[in-house]
């Protein structure tokens, strides 16, 4: 069903959502974007309960605008020692190259799926918007969140996922095109051949659902925002364009890659975490194979790769780092996120959208 623009469903001044980018940002980016009139987002999947509470407190103090808390909803799987032993053998030549040894005592990961304990922490903050990646929480937990009166968003990478999300009662669907950086939000299938570019995905989702659709993937400037809105999106989600902003904790090596011609080649890979994610192509992706067999299940693969990354980065190499990026990093600017957000809107052709969303 063709979308019509809604001017109040997000409570923001402009139709821009800052993509939550775990590992490179905290509350500072979310505050800057919300103060500029967009919807700032805090990625919570890699934070423990105390840190979530601390960062949300900073957001509440830093802005009166709405904000989004983002969580992962991946299915928890058991750790497999045999799988990891095989993976370590495969990675051993790289550890040897950097004269390092894997610390096998590490058995935990930082990425955990949303649960009732996390809900206990955030309920008192009355978050205006909560978004999910890799599907939605189980029914009882989802019902609990909906009782708070917050808006609920979730990512869809296929038409089937979008239809299911609408049936489960979300308030908005983030249509994540193949161009998007970071992890794919796919949850109904692991087949990456089913993934579509944003234009095709957005048009088909908009025609099949009756709730707002947010365009994500390659949206990086006023022209791409205009295009997404013309195709029926009610808002856009912007991620990569913010990666060089003052409020982002992007590493020196990551920043250098984004500013170089290396950023012209991004690819989907599972070698860093066990799930497909788009990043700047580098040595480890090429040598292991972008979608490599034998990678431990998400998120456990990150245990070995995090240690290898640390060894390599100490020697100035980003060849073993997850340099997440969408397919268009050309609009990244080393300015404040507040300025970038307002710049995006200022250059939009459709000035009629400068109302309250």
JSON list of N, CA and C in Angstrom, two decimals, residues 45-87:
[
{"chain": "A", "resi": 45, "resn": "UNK", "atom": "N", "xyz": [23.65, -3.24, 22.38]},
{"chain": "A", "resi": 45, "resn": "UNK", "atom": "CA", "xyz": [23.89, -4.68, 22.33]},
{"chain": "A", "resi": 45, "resn": "UNK", "atom": "C", "xyz": [25.23, -5.08, 22.94]},
{"chain": "A", "resi": 46, "resn": "UNK", "atom": "N", "xyz": [26.21, -4.17, 22.96]},
{"chain": "A", "resi": 46, "resn": "UNK", "atom": "CA", "xyz": [27.53, -4.51, 23.49]},
{"chain": "A", "resi": 46, "resn": "UNK", "atom": "C", "xyz": [27.78, -3.88, 24.86]},
{"chain": "A", "resi": 47, "resn": "UNK", "atom": "N", "xyz": [26.73, -3.33, 25.47]},
{"chain": "A", "resi": 47, "resn": "UNK", "atom": "CA", "xyz": [26.86, -2.67, 26.77]},
{"chain": "A", "resi": 47, "resn": "UNK", "atom": "C", "xyz": [26.26, -3.52, 27.88]},
{"chain": "A", "resi": 48, "resn": "UNK", "atom": "N", "xyz": [26.87, -3.51, 29.07]},
{"chain": "A", "resi": 48, "resn": "UNK", "atom": "CA", "xyz": [26.25, -4.20, 30.19]},
{"chain": "A", "resi": 48, "resn": "UNK", "atom": "C", "xyz": [25.19, -3.29, 30.81]},
{"chain": "A", "resi": 49, "resn": "UNK", "atom": "N", "xyz": [24.46, -3.80, 31.78]},
{"chain": "A", "resi": 49, "resn": "UNK", "atom": "CA", "xyz": [23.32, -3.08, 32.34]},
{"chain": "A", "resi": 49, "resn": "UNK", "atom": "C", "xyz": [23.73, -1.73, 32.94]},
{"chain": "A", "resi": 50, "resn": "UNK", "atom": "N", "xyz": [24.84, -1.70, 33.67]},
{"chain": "A", "resi": 50, "resn": "UNK", "atom": "CA", "xyz": [25.27, -0.46, 34.29]},
{"chain": "A", "resi": 50, "resn": "UNK", "atom": "C", "xyz": [25.64, 0.60, 33.25]},
{"chain": "A", "resi": 51, "resn": "UNK", "atom": "N", "xyz": [26.31, 0.17, 32.19]},
{"chain": "A", "resi": 51, "resn": "UNK", "atom": "CA", "xyz": [26.71, 1.12, 31.16]},
{"chain": "A", "resi": 51, "resn": "UNK", "atom": "C", "xyz": [25.50, 1.62, 30.37]},
{"chain": "A", "resi": 52, "resn": "UNK", "atom": "N", "xyz": [24.53, 0.74, 30.14]},
{"chain": "A", "resi": 52, "resn": "UNK", "atom": "CA", "xyz": [23.31, 1.19, 29.47]},
{"chain": "A", "resi": 52, "resn": "UNK", "atom": "C", "xyz": [22.65, 2.29, 30.29]},
{"chain": "A", "resi": 53, "resn": "UNK", "atom": "N", "xyz": [22.51, 2.06, 31.58]},
{"chain": "A", "resi": 53, "resn": "UNK", "atom": "CA", "xyz": [21.88, 3.05, 32.47]},
{"chain": "A", "resi": 53, "resn": "UNK", "atom": "C", "xyz": [22.66, 4.35, 32.46]},
{"chain": "A", "resi": 54, "resn": "UNK", "atom": "N", "xyz": [23.99, 4.26, 32.48]},
{"chain": "A", "resi": 54, "resn": "UNK", "atom": "CA", "xyz": [24.83, 5.46, 32.49]},
{"chain": "A", "resi": 54, "resn": "UNK", "atom": "C", "xyz": [24.66, 6.25, 31.20]},
{"chain": "A", "resi": 55, "resn": "UNK", "atom": "N", "xyz": [24.72, 5.58, 30.06]},
{"chain": "A", "resi": 55, "resn": "UNK", "atom": "CA", "xyz": [24.63, 6.26, 28.77]},
{"chain": "A", "resi": 55, "resn": "UNK", "atom": "C", "xyz": [23.24, 6.87, 28.56]},
{"chain": "A", "resi": 56, "resn": "UNK", "atom": "N", "xyz": [22.19, 6.16, 28.96]},
{"chain": "A", "resi": 56, "resn": "UNK", "atom": "CA", "xyz": [20.84, 6.71, 28.81]},
{"chain": "A", "resi": 56, "resn": "UNK", "atom": "C", "xyz": [20.66, 7.93, 29.73]},
{"chain": "A", "resi": 57, "resn": "UNK", "atom": "N", "xyz": [21.24, 7.89, 30.91]},
{"chain": "A", "resi": 57, "resn": "UNK", "atom": "CA", "xyz": [21.19, 9.04, 31.81]},
{"chain": "A", "resi": 57, "resn": "UNK", "atom": "C", "xyz": [21.84, 10.26, 31.16]},
{"chain": "A", "resi": 58, "resn": "UNK", "atom": "N", "xyz": [22.96, 10.04, 30.48]},
{"chain": "A", "resi": 58, "resn": "UNK", "atom": "CA", "xyz": [23.64, 11.14, 29.79]},
{"chain": "A", "resi": 58, "resn": "UNK", "atom": "C", "xyz": [22.76, 11.72, 28.68]},
{"chain": "A", "resi": 59, "resn": "UNK", "atom": "N", "xyz": [22.06, 10.83, 27.96]},
{"chain": "A", "resi": 59, "resn": "UNK", "atom": "CA", "xyz": [21.17, 11.30, 26.89]},
{"chain": "A", "resi": 59, "resn": "UNK", "atom": "C", "xyz": [20.05, 12.14, 27.47]},
{"chain": "A", "resi": 60, "resn": "UNK", "atom": "N", "xyz": [19.46, 11.67, 28.55]},
{"chain": "A", "resi": 60, "resn": "UNK", "atom": "CA", "xyz": [18.34, 12.39, 29.17]},
{"chain": "A", "resi": 60, "resn": "UNK", "atom": "C", "xyz": [18.78, 13.77, 29.67]},
{"chain": "A", "resi": 61, "resn": "UNK", "atom": "N", "xyz": [20.03, 13.86, 30.13]},
{"chain": "A", "resi": 61, "resn": "UNK", "atom": "CA", "xyz": [20.57, 15.14, 30.59]},
{"chain": "A", "resi": 61, "resn": "UNK", "atom": "C", "xyz": [20.98, 16.03, 29.41]},
{"chain": "A", "resi": 62, "resn": "UNK", "atom": "N", "xyz": [21.37, 15.40, 28.30]},
{"chain": "A", "resi": 62, "resn": "UNK", "atom": "CA", "xyz": [21.95, 16.16, 27.19]},
{"chain": "A", "resi": 62, "resn": "UNK", "atom": "C", "xyz": [20.96, 16.69, 26.18]},
{"chain": "A", "resi": 63, "resn": "UNK", "atom": "N", "xyz": [19.75, 16.14, 26.16]},
{"chain": "A", "resi": 63, "resn": "UNK", "atom": "CA", "xyz": [18.77, 16.59, 25.16]},
{"chain": "A", "resi": 63, "resn": "UNK", "atom": "C", "xyz": [17.35, 16.34, 25.65]},
{"chain": "A", "resi": 64, "resn": "UNK", "atom": "N", "xyz": [16.46, 17.20, 25.24]},
{"chain": "A", "resi": 64, "resn": "UNK", "atom": "CA", "xyz": [15.04, 17.00, 25.53]},
{"chain": "A", "resi": 64, "resn": "UNK", "atom": "C", "xyz": [14.35, 16.32, 24.36]},
{"chain": "A", "resi": 65, "resn": "UNK", "atom": "N", "xyz": [15.09, 16.10, 23.28]},
{"chain": "A", "resi": 65, "resn": "UNK", "atom": "CA", "xyz": [14.52, 15.48, 22.09]},
{"chain": "A", "resi": 65, "resn": "UNK", "atom": "C", "xyz": [14.37, 13.97, 22.27]},
{"chain": "A", "resi": 66, "resn": "UNK", "atom": "N", "xyz": [13.56, 13.33, 21.42]},
{"chain": "A", "resi": 66, "resn": "UNK", "atom": "CA", "xyz": [13.40, 11.88, 21.49]},
{"chain": "A", "resi": 66, "resn": "UNK", "atom": "C", "xyz": [14.69, 11.17, 21.12]},
{"chain": "A", "resi": 67, "resn": "UNK", "atom": "N", "xyz": [14.83, 9.94, 21.58]},
{"chain": "A", "resi": 67, "resn": "UNK", "atom": "CA", "xyz": [16.01, 9.14, 21.27]},
{"chain": "A", "resi": 67, "resn": "UNK", "atom": "C", "xyz": [15.60, 7.68, 21.11]},
{"chain": "A", "resi": 68, "resn": "UNK", "atom": "N", "xyz": [16.49, 6.90, 20.54]},
{"chain": "A", "resi": 68, "resn": "UNK", "atom": "CA", "xyz": [16.23, 5.49, 20.24]},
{"chain": "A", "resi": 68, "resn": "UNK", "atom": "C", "xyz": [17.27, 4.61, 20.93]},
{"chain": "A", "resi": 69, "resn": "UNK", "atom": "N", "xyz": [16.80, 3.55, 21.59]},
{"chain": "A", "resi": 69, "resn": "UNK", "atom": "CA", "xyz": [17.69, 2.54, 22.16]},
{"chain": "A", "resi": 69, "resn": "UNK", "atom": "C", "xyz": [17.61, 1.30, 21.29]},
{"chain": "A", "resi": 70, "resn": "UNK", "atom": "N", "xyz": [18.77, 0.82, 20.83]},
{"chain": "A", "resi": 70, "resn": "UNK", "atom": "CA", "xyz": [18.79, -0.29, 19.89]},
{"chain": "A", "resi": 70, "resn": "UNK", "atom": "C", "xyz": [19.38, -1.55, 20.53]},
{"chain": "A", "resi": 71, "resn": "UNK", "atom": "N", "xyz": [18.73, -2.69, 20.25]},
{"chain": "A", "resi": 71, "resn": "UNK", "atom": "CA", "xyz": [19.15, -3.96, 20.83]},
{"chain": "A", "resi": 71, "resn": "UNK", "atom": "C", "xyz": [19.17, -5.07, 19.77]},
{"chain": "A", "resi": 72, "resn": "UNK", "atom": "N", "xyz": [19.97, -6.09, 20.03]},
{"chain": "A", "resi": 72, "resn": "UNK", "atom": "CA", "xyz": [20.00, -7.27, 19.19]},
{"chain": "A", "resi": 72, "resn": "UNK", "atom": "C", "xyz": [18.99, -8.30, 19.72]},
{"chain": "A", "resi": 73, "resn": "UNK", "atom": "N", "xyz": [18.42, -9.07, 18.81]},
{"chain": "A", "resi": 73, "resn": "UNK", "atom": "CA", "xyz": [17.48, -10.13, 19.18]},
{"chain": "A", "resi": 73, "resn": "UNK", "atom": "C", "xyz": [17.90, -11.46, 18.58]},
{"chain": "A", "resi": 74, "resn": "UNK", "atom": "N", "xyz": [19.20, -11.68, 18.47]},
{"chain": "A", "resi": 74, "resn": "UNK", "atom": "CA", "xyz": [19.67, -12.94, 17.90]},
{"chain": "A", "resi": 74, "resn": "UNK", "atom": "C", "xyz": [19.34, -14.11, 18.82]},
{"chain": "A", "resi": 75, "resn": "UNK", "atom": "N", "xyz": [19.22, -15.27, 18.23]},
{"chain": "A", "resi": 75, "resn": "UNK", "atom": "CA", "xyz": [18.95, -16.48, 19.01]},
{"chain": "A", "resi": 75, "resn": "UNK", "atom": "C", "xyz": [20.24, -16.92, 19.70]},
{"chain": "A", "resi": 76, "resn": "UNK", "atom": "N", "xyz": [20.18, -17.06, 21.01]},
{"chain": "A", "resi": 76, "resn": "UNK", "atom": "CA", "xyz": [21.35, -17.50, 21.77]},
{"chain": "A", "resi": 76, "resn": "UNK", "atom": "C", "xyz": [21.67, -18.95, 21.47]},
{"chain": "A", "resi": 77, "resn": "UNK", "atom": "N", "xyz": [22.90, -19.24, 21.12]},
{"chain": "A", "resi": 77, "resn": "UNK", "atom": "CA", "xyz": [23.32, -20.61, 20.82]},
{"chain": "A", "resi": 77, "resn": "UNK", "atom": "C", "xyz": [24.44, -21.01, 21.78]},
{"chain": "A", "resi": 78, "resn": "UNK", "atom": "N", "xyz": [24.64, -22.30, 21.92]},
{"chain": "A", "resi": 78, "resn": "UNK", "atom": "CA", "xyz": [25.67, -22.80, 22.83]},
{"chain": "A", "resi": 78, "resn": "UNK", "atom": "C", "xyz": [27.07, -22.64, 22.23]},
{"chain": "A", "resi": 79, "resn": "UNK", "atom": "N", "xyz": [28.01, -22.38, 23.10]},
{"chain": "A", "resi": 79, "resn": "UNK", "atom": "CA", "xyz": [29.41, -22.30, 22.71]},
{"chain": "A", "resi": 79, "resn": "UNK", "atom": "C", "xyz": [29.92, -23.69, 22.36]},
{"chain": "A", "resi": 80, "resn": "UNK", "atom": "N", "xyz": [30.63, -23.81, 21.25]},
{"chain": "A", "resi": 80, "resn": "UNK", "atom": "CA", "xyz": [31.17, -25.09, 20.81]},
{"chain": "A", "resi": 80, "resn": "UNK", "atom": "C", "xyz": [32.69, -25.06, 20.85]},
{"chain": "A", "resi": 81, "resn": "UNK", "atom": "N", "xyz": [33.27, -25.77, 21.81]},
{"chain": "A", "resi": 81, "resn": "UNK", "atom": "CA", "xyz": [34.72, -25.78, 21.96]},
{"chain": "A", "resi": 81, "resn": "UNK", "atom": "C", "xyz": [35.39, -26.42, 20.74]},
{"chain": "A", "resi": 82, "resn": "UNK", "atom": "N", "xyz": [34.81, -27.48, 20.20]},
{"chain": "A", "resi": 82, "resn": "UNK", "atom": "CA", "xyz": [35.41, -28.14, 19.04]},
{"chain": "A", "resi": 82, "resn": "UNK", "atom": "C", "xyz": [35.43, -27.21, 17.83]},
{"chain": "A", "resi": 83, "resn": "UNK", "atom": "N", "xyz": [34.35, -26.45, 17.65]},
{"chain": "A", "resi": 83, "resn": "UNK", "atom": "CA", "xyz": [34.29, -25.50, 16.54]},
{"chain": "A", "resi": 83, "resn": "UNK", "atom": "C", "xyz": [35.37, -24.44, 16.68]},
{"chain": "A", "resi": 84, "resn": "UNK", "atom": "N", "xyz": [35.57, -23.97, 17.90]},
{"chain": "A", "resi": 84, "resn": "UNK", "atom": "CA", "xyz": [36.56, -22.92, 18.13]},
{"chain": "A", "resi": 84, "resn": "UNK", "atom": "C", "xyz": [37.98, -23.46, 18.02]},
{"chain": "A", "resi": 85, "resn": "UNK", "atom": "N", "xyz": [38.20, -24.69, 18.40]},
{"chain": "A", "resi": 85, "resn": "UNK", "atom": "CA", "xyz": [39.54, -25.27, 18.23]},
{"chain": "A", "resi": 85, "resn": "UNK", "atom": "C", "xyz": [39.92, -25.31, 16.75]},
{"chain": "A", "resi": 86, "resn": "UNK", "atom": "N", "xyz": [38.97, -25.69, 15.91]},
{"chain": "A", "resi": 86, "resn": "UNK", "atom": "CA", "xyz": [39.22, -25.71, 14.47]},
{"chain": "A", "resi": 86, "resn": "UNK", "atom": "C", "xyz": [39.48, -24.31, 13.93]},
{"chain": "A", "resi": 87, "resn": "UNK", "atom": "N", "xyz": [38.70, -23.33, 14.42]},
{"chain": "A", "resi": 87, "resn": "UNK", "atom": "CA", "xyz": [38.84, -21.94, 13.98]},
{"chain": "A", "resi": 87, "resn": "UNK", "atom": "C", "xyz": [40.20, -21.37, 14.41]}
]
